[in-house]
Tab-separated table of C-alpha atoms in Angstrom:
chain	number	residue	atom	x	y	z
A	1	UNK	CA	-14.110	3.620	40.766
A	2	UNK	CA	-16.981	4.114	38.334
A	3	UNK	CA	-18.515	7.056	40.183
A	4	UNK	CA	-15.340	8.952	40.430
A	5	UNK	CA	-14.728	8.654	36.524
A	6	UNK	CA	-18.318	10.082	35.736
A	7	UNK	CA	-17.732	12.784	37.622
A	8	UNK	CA	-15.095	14.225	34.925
A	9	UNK	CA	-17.897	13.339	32.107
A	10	UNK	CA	-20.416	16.287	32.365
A	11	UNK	CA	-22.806	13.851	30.262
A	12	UNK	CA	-22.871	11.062	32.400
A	13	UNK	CA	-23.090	12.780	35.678
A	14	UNK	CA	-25.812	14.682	34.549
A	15	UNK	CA	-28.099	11.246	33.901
A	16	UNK	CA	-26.508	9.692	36.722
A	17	UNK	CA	-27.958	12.210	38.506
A	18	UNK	CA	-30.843	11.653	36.856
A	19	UNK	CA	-30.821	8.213	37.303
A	20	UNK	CA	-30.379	8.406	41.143
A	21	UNK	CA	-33.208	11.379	41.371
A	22	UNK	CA	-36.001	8.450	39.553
A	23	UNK	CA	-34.781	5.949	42.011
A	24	UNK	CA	-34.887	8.227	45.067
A	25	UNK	CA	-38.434	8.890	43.977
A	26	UNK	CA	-39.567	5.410	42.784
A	27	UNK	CA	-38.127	3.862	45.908
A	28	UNK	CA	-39.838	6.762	48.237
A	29	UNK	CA	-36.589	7.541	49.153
A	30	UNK	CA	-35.185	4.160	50.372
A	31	UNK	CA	-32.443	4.531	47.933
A	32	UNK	CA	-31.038	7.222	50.301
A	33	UNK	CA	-29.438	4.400	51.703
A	34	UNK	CA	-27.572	2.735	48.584
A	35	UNK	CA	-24.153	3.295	47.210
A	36	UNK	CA	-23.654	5.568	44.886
A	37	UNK	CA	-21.330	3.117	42.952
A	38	UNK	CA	-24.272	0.250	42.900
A	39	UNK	CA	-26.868	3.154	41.981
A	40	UNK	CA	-24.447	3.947	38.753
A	41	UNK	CA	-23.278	0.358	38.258
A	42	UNK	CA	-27.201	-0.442	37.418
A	43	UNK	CA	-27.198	2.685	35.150
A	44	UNK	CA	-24.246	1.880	33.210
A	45	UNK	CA	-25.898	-1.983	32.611
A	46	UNK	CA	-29.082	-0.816	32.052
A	47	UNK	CA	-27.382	1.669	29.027
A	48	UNK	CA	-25.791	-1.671	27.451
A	49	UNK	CA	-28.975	-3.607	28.199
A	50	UNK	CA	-30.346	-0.822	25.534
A	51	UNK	CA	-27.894	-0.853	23.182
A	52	UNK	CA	-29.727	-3.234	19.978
A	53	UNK	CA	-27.509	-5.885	17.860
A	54	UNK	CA	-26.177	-3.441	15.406
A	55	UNK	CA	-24.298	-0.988	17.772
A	56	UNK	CA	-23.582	-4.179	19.237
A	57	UNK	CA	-21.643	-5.187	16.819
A	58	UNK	CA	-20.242	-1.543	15.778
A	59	UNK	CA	-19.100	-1.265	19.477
A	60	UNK	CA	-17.145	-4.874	19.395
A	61	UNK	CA	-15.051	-3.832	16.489
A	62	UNK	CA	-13.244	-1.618	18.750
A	63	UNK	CA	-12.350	-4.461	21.582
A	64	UNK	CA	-9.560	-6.557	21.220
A	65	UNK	CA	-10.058	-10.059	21.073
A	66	UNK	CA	-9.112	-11.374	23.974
A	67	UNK	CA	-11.056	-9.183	25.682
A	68	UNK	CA	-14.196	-9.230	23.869
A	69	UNK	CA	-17.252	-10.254	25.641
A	70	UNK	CA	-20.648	-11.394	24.950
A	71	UNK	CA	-23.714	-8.580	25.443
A	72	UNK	CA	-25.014	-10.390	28.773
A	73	UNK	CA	-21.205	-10.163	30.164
A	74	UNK	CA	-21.049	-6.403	29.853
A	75	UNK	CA	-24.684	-6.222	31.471
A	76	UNK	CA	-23.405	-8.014	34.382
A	77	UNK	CA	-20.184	-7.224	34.519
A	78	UNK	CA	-18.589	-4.828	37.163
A	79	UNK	CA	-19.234	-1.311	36.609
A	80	UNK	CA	-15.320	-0.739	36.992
A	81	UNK	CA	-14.672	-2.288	33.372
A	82	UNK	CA	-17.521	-0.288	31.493
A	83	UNK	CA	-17.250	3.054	30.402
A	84	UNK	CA	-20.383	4.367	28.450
A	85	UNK	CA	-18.887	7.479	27.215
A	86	UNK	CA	-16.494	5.891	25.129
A	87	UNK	CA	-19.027	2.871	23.615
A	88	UNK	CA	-21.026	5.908	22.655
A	89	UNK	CA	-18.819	8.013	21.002
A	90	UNK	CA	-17.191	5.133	19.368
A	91	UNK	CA	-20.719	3.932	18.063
A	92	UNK	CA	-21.308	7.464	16.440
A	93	UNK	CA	-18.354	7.557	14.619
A	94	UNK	CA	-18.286	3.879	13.491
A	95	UNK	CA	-22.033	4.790	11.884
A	96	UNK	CA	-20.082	7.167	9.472
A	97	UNK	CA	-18.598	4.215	7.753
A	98	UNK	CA	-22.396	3.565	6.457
A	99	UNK	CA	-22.195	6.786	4.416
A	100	UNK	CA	-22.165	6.333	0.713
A	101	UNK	CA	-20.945	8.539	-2.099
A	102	UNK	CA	-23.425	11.569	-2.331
A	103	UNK	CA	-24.946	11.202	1.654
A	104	UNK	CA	-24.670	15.296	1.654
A	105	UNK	CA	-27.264	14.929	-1.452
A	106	UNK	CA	-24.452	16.335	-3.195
A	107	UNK	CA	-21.230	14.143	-4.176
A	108	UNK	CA	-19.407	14.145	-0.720
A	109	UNK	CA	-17.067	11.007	-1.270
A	110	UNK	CA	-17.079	8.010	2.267
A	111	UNK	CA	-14.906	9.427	5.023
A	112	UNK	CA	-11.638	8.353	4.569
A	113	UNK	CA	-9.661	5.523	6.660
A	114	UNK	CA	-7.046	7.934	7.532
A	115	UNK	CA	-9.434	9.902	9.178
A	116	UNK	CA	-11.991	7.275	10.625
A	117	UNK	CA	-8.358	6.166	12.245
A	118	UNK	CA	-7.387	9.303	13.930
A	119	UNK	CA	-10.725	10.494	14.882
A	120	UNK	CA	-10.585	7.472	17.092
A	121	UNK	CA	-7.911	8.100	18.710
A	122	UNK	CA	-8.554	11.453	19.910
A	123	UNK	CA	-11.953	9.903	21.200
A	124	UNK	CA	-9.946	7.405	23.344
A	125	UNK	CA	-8.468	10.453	25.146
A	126	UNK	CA	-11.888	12.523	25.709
A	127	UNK	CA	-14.266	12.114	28.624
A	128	UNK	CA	-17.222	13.628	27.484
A	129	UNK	CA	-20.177	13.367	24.883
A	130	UNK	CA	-18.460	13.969	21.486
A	131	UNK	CA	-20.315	14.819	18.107
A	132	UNK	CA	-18.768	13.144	14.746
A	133	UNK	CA	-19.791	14.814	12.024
A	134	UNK	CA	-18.781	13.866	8.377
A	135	UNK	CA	-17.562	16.490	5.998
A	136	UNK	CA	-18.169	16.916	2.118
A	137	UNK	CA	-14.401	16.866	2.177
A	138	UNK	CA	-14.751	12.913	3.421
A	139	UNK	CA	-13.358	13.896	6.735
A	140	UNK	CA	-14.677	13.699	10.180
A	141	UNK	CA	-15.644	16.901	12.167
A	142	UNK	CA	-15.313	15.938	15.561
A	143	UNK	CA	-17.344	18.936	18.034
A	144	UNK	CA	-17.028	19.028	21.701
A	145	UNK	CA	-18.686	20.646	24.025
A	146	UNK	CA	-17.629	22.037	27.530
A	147	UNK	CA	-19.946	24.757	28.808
A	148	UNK	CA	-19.898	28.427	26.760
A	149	UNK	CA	-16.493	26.873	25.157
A	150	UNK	CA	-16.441	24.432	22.193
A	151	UNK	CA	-14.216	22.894	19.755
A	152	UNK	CA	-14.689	21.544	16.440
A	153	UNK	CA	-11.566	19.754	14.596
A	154	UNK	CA	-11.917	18.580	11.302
A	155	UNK	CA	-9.520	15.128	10.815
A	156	UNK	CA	-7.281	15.342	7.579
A	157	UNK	CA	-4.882	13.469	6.489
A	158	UNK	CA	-1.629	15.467	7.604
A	159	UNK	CA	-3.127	18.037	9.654
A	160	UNK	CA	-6.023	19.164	12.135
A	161	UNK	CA	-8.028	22.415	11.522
A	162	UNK	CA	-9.730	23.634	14.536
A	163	UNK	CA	-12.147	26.127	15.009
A	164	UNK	CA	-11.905	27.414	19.091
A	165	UNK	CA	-14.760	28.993	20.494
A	166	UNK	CA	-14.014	30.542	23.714
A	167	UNK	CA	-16.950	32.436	25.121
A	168	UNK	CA	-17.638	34.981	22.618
A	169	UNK	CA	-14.019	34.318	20.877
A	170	UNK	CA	-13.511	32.420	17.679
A	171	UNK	CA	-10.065	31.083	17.115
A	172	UNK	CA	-9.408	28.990	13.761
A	173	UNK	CA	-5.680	26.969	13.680
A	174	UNK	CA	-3.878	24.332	12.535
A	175	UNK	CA	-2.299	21.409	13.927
A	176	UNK	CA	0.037	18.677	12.834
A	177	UNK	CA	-0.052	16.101	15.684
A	178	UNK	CA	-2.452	14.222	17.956
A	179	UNK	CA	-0.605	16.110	21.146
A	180	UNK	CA	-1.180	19.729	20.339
A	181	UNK	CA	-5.205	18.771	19.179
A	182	UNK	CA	-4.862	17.108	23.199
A	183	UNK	CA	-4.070	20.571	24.299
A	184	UNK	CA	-6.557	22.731	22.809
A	185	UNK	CA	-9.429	20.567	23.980
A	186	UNK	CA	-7.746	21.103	28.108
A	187	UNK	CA	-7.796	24.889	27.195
A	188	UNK	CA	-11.717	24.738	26.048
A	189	UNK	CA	-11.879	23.000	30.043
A	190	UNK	CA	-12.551	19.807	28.730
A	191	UNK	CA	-10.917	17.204	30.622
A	192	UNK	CA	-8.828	14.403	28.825
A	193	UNK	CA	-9.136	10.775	30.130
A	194	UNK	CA	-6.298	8.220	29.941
A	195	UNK	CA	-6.882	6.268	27.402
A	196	UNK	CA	-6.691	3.240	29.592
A	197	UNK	CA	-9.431	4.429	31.730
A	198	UNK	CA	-11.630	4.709	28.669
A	199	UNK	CA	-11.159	1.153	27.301
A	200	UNK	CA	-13.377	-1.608	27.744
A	201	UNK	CA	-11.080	-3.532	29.805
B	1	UNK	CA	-36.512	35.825	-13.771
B	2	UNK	CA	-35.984	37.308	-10.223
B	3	UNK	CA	-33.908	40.351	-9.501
B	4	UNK	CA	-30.725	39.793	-8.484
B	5	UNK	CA	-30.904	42.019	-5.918
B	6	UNK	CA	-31.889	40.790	-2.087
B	7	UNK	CA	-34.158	42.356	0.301
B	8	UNK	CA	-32.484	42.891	3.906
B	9	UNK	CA	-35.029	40.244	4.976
B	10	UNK	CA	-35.404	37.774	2.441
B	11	UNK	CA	-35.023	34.240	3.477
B	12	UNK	CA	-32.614	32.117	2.248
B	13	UNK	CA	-33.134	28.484	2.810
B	14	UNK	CA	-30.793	25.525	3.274
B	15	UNK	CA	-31.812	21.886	3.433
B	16	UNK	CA	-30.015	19.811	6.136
B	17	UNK	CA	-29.167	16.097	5.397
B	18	UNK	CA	-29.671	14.019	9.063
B	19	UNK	CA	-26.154	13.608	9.769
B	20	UNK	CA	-25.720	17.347	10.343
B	21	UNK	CA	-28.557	17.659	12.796
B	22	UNK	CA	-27.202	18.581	16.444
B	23	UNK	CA	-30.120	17.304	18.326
B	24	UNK	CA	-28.568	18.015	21.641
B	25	UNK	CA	-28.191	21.847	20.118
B	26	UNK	CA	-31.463	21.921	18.048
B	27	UNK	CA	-29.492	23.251	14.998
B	28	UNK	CA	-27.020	22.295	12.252
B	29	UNK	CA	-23.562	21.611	12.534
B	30	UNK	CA	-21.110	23.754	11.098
B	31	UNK	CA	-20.289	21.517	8.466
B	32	UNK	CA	-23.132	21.841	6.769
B	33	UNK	CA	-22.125	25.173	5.809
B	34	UNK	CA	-19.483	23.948	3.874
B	35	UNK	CA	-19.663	21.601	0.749
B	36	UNK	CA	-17.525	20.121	-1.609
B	37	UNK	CA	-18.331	23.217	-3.882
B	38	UNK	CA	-16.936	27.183	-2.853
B	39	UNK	CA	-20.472	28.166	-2.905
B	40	UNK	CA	-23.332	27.336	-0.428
B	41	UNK	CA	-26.343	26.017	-2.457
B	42	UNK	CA	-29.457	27.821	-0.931
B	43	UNK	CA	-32.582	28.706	-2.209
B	44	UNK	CA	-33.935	32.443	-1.724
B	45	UNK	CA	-37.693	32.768	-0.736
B	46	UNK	CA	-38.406	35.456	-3.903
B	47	UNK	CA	-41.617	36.417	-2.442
B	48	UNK	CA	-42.992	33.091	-1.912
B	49	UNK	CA	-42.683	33.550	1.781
B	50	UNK	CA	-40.188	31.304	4.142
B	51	UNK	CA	-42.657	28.483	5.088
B	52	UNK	CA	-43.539	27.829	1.138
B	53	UNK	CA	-40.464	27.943	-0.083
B	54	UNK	CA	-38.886	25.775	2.796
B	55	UNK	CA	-41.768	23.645	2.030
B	56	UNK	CA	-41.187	23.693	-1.940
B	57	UNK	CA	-37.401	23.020	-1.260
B	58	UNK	CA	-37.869	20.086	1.443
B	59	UNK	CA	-39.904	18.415	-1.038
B	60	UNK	CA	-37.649	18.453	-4.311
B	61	UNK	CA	-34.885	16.803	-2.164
B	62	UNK	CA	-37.195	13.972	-1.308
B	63	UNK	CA	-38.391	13.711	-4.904
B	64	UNK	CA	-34.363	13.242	-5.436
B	65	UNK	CA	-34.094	10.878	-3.266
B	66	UNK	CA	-32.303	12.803	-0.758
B	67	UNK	CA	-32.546	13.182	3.303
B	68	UNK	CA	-33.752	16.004	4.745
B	69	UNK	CA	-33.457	16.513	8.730
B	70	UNK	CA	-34.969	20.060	8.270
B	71	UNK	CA	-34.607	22.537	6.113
B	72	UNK	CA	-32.628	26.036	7.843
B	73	UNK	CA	-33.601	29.371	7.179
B	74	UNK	CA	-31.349	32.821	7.493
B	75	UNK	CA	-32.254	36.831	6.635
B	76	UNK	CA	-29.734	37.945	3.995
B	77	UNK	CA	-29.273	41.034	6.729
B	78	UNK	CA	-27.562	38.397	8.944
B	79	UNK	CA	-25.545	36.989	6.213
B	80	UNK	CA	-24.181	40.503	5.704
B	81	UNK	CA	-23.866	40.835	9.466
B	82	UNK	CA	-21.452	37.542	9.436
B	83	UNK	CA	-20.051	38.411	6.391
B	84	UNK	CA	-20.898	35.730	3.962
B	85	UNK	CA	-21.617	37.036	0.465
B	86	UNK	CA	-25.060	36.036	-1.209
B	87	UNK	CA	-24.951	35.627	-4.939
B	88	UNK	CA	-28.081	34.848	-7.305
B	89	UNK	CA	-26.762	31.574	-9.049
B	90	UNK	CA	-30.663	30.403	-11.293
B	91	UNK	CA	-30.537	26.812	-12.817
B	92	UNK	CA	-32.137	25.743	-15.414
B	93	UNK	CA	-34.519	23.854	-13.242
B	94	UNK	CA	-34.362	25.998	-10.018
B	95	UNK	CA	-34.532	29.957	-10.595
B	96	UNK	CA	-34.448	30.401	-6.793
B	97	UNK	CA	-31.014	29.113	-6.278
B	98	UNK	CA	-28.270	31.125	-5.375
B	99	UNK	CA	-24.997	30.660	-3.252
B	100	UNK	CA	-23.210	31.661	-0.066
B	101	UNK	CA	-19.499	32.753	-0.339
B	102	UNK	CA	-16.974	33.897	2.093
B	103	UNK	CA	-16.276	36.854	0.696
B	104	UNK	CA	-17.781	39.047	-2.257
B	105	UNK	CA	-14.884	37.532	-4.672
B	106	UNK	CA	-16.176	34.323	-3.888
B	107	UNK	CA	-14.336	31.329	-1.652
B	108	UNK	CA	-15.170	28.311	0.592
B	109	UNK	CA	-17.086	29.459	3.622
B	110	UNK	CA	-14.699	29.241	6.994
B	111	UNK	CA	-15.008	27.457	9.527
B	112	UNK	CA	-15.942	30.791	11.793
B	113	UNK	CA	-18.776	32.285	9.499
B	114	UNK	CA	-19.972	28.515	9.229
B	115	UNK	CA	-20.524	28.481	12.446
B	116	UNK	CA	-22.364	31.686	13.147
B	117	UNK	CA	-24.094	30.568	10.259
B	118	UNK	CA	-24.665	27.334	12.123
B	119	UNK	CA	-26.142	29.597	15.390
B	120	UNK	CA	-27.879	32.029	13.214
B	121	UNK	CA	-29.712	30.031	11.005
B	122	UNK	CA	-33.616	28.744	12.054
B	123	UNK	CA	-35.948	25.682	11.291
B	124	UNK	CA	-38.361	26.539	8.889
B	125	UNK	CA	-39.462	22.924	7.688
B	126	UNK	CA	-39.219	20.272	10.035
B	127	UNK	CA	-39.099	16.975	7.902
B	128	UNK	CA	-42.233	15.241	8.640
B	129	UNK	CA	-40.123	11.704	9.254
């Protein structure tokens, strides 16, 4: 269910909660009676009600064919076979295809594909709000949050460099495969998601 | 010409394109401490004051063309505390630049002091847009 995913996904709970609290209120407390699942299934089709035409587009880059669907579908569409978290992290990165040679107001070259490509596949796995920040190196910098711990891994071509932050406690490594980045973000407390969980469909 | 040495407290200012803006965190991301170059371009304040030359420095970016989410400020104290190196580094057309380094022998800034850097660091010039 819906409800039981967004309970991993600090983000999401927290304006679910939200959400609910507005409803409860503008409702004078009738809600009390209504599913949680319907309560979040509105949120989540309300979020891709907001979404305009050119995250639209971004987000349907990263859905297969045969299971892309028209704007109005998702809106409507069970609350099972959306998951937020991932259209927005997905729509971050894709905007750092945009950047041009010199966005830093330096000479930072595009990110490169090898990068763009990984980055996304470490999103697919993570159930929570993810930053993608581009590097003057034409890398992404992908930072995650989880309470007083964080993580920032910058995507290269061969490797992963991570910085650790651990309470007060800075850790910098590297890493050669998708796996052992997996494993550092669990030790920060972040939880992972199957990657078929986070899919559109 | 300005000294090369730095007051504990002089400012030393860093402009911020958007896409290194944590708005959820109100500050820059790390990677903006760390550019294609080994040295940090900042600007120091030389007894203009922080808001001026924030102000000064916002402004010649724009005239370049060039985004500006904010522009950062830090006290050379806390650069010393993190232990990033300052060096005076004049241009022709900018005698207030100078550059951060990792260590006194110079270097890419890592990923740790970037960050501190990235904690430290204040808004002195909010861009307008």
């Amino acid at each position: 269910m819906s409800y039981r995913v967004s309970t991993c996904h600090e983000d999401c709970t927290i304006r679910y909660h939200a959400h609910w609290v507005d409803e409860f209120s503008s409702t004078g407390g009738n809600s009390r009676n209504t599913a949680p699942e319907d309560v979040l299934a509105k949120f989540w089709r309300s979020w891709y009600r907001g979404l305009d035409r050119a995250d639209w587009d971004l987000l349907l880059g990263h859905v297969s064919p045969i299971t892309r669907r028209s704007q109005k579908e998702f809106i409507t569409a069970p609350s099972e076979m959306i998951n937020p978290i991932f259209s927005s992290n997905i729509i971050a990165l894709e905007k750092l295809r945009q950047l041009e040679r010199g966005w830093d107001g330096e000479d930072a070259p595009p990110i490169n594909e090898a990068s763009f490509t990984l980055a996304k596949k470490i999103l697919e796995c993570i159930g929570t709000k993810v930053h993608s920040i581009p590097t003057s190196e034409g890398t992404v910098q992908l930072e995650i949050y989880c309470g007083s711990n964080s993580m920032e891994i910058e995507i290269k071509e061969s490797s992963f460099c991570i910085l650790k932050v651990v309470g007060s406690s800075y850790e910098e490594l590297e890493v050669n495969t998708v796996e052992d980045v997996y494993d550092h973000i669990q030790e920060i407390g972040c939880c992972l998601t199957s990657s078929k969980m986070m899919k559109l469909y | 010409m300005l000294s090369d040495e730095f007051e504990d407290d002089e400012t030393l200012l860093r402009a911020i394109p958007p896409v290194h803006w944590l708005q959820d965190f109100q500050r820059p991301s790390s990677a903006a401490f760390t550019p294609t170059t080994p040295g940090c371009s900042v600007d120091r304040d030389g007894g203009r004051g922080p808001v001026p030359a924030a102000k000064a420095l916002s402004e010649r970016r724009r005239q370049q063309g060039k985004e500006v989410a904010c522009v950062v400020g830090i006290e050379k104290q806390a650069c010393d505390t993190i232990g990033v190196s300052v060096a005076y580094a004049p241009e022709v057309d900018n005698e207030y630049h100078c550059e951060l380094y990792n260590a006194p022998e110079g270097g890419k800034i890592s990923k740790t002091k970037g960050r501190k850097l990235a904690e430290t660091c204040s808004v002195v010039d909010l861009s307008p847009s």
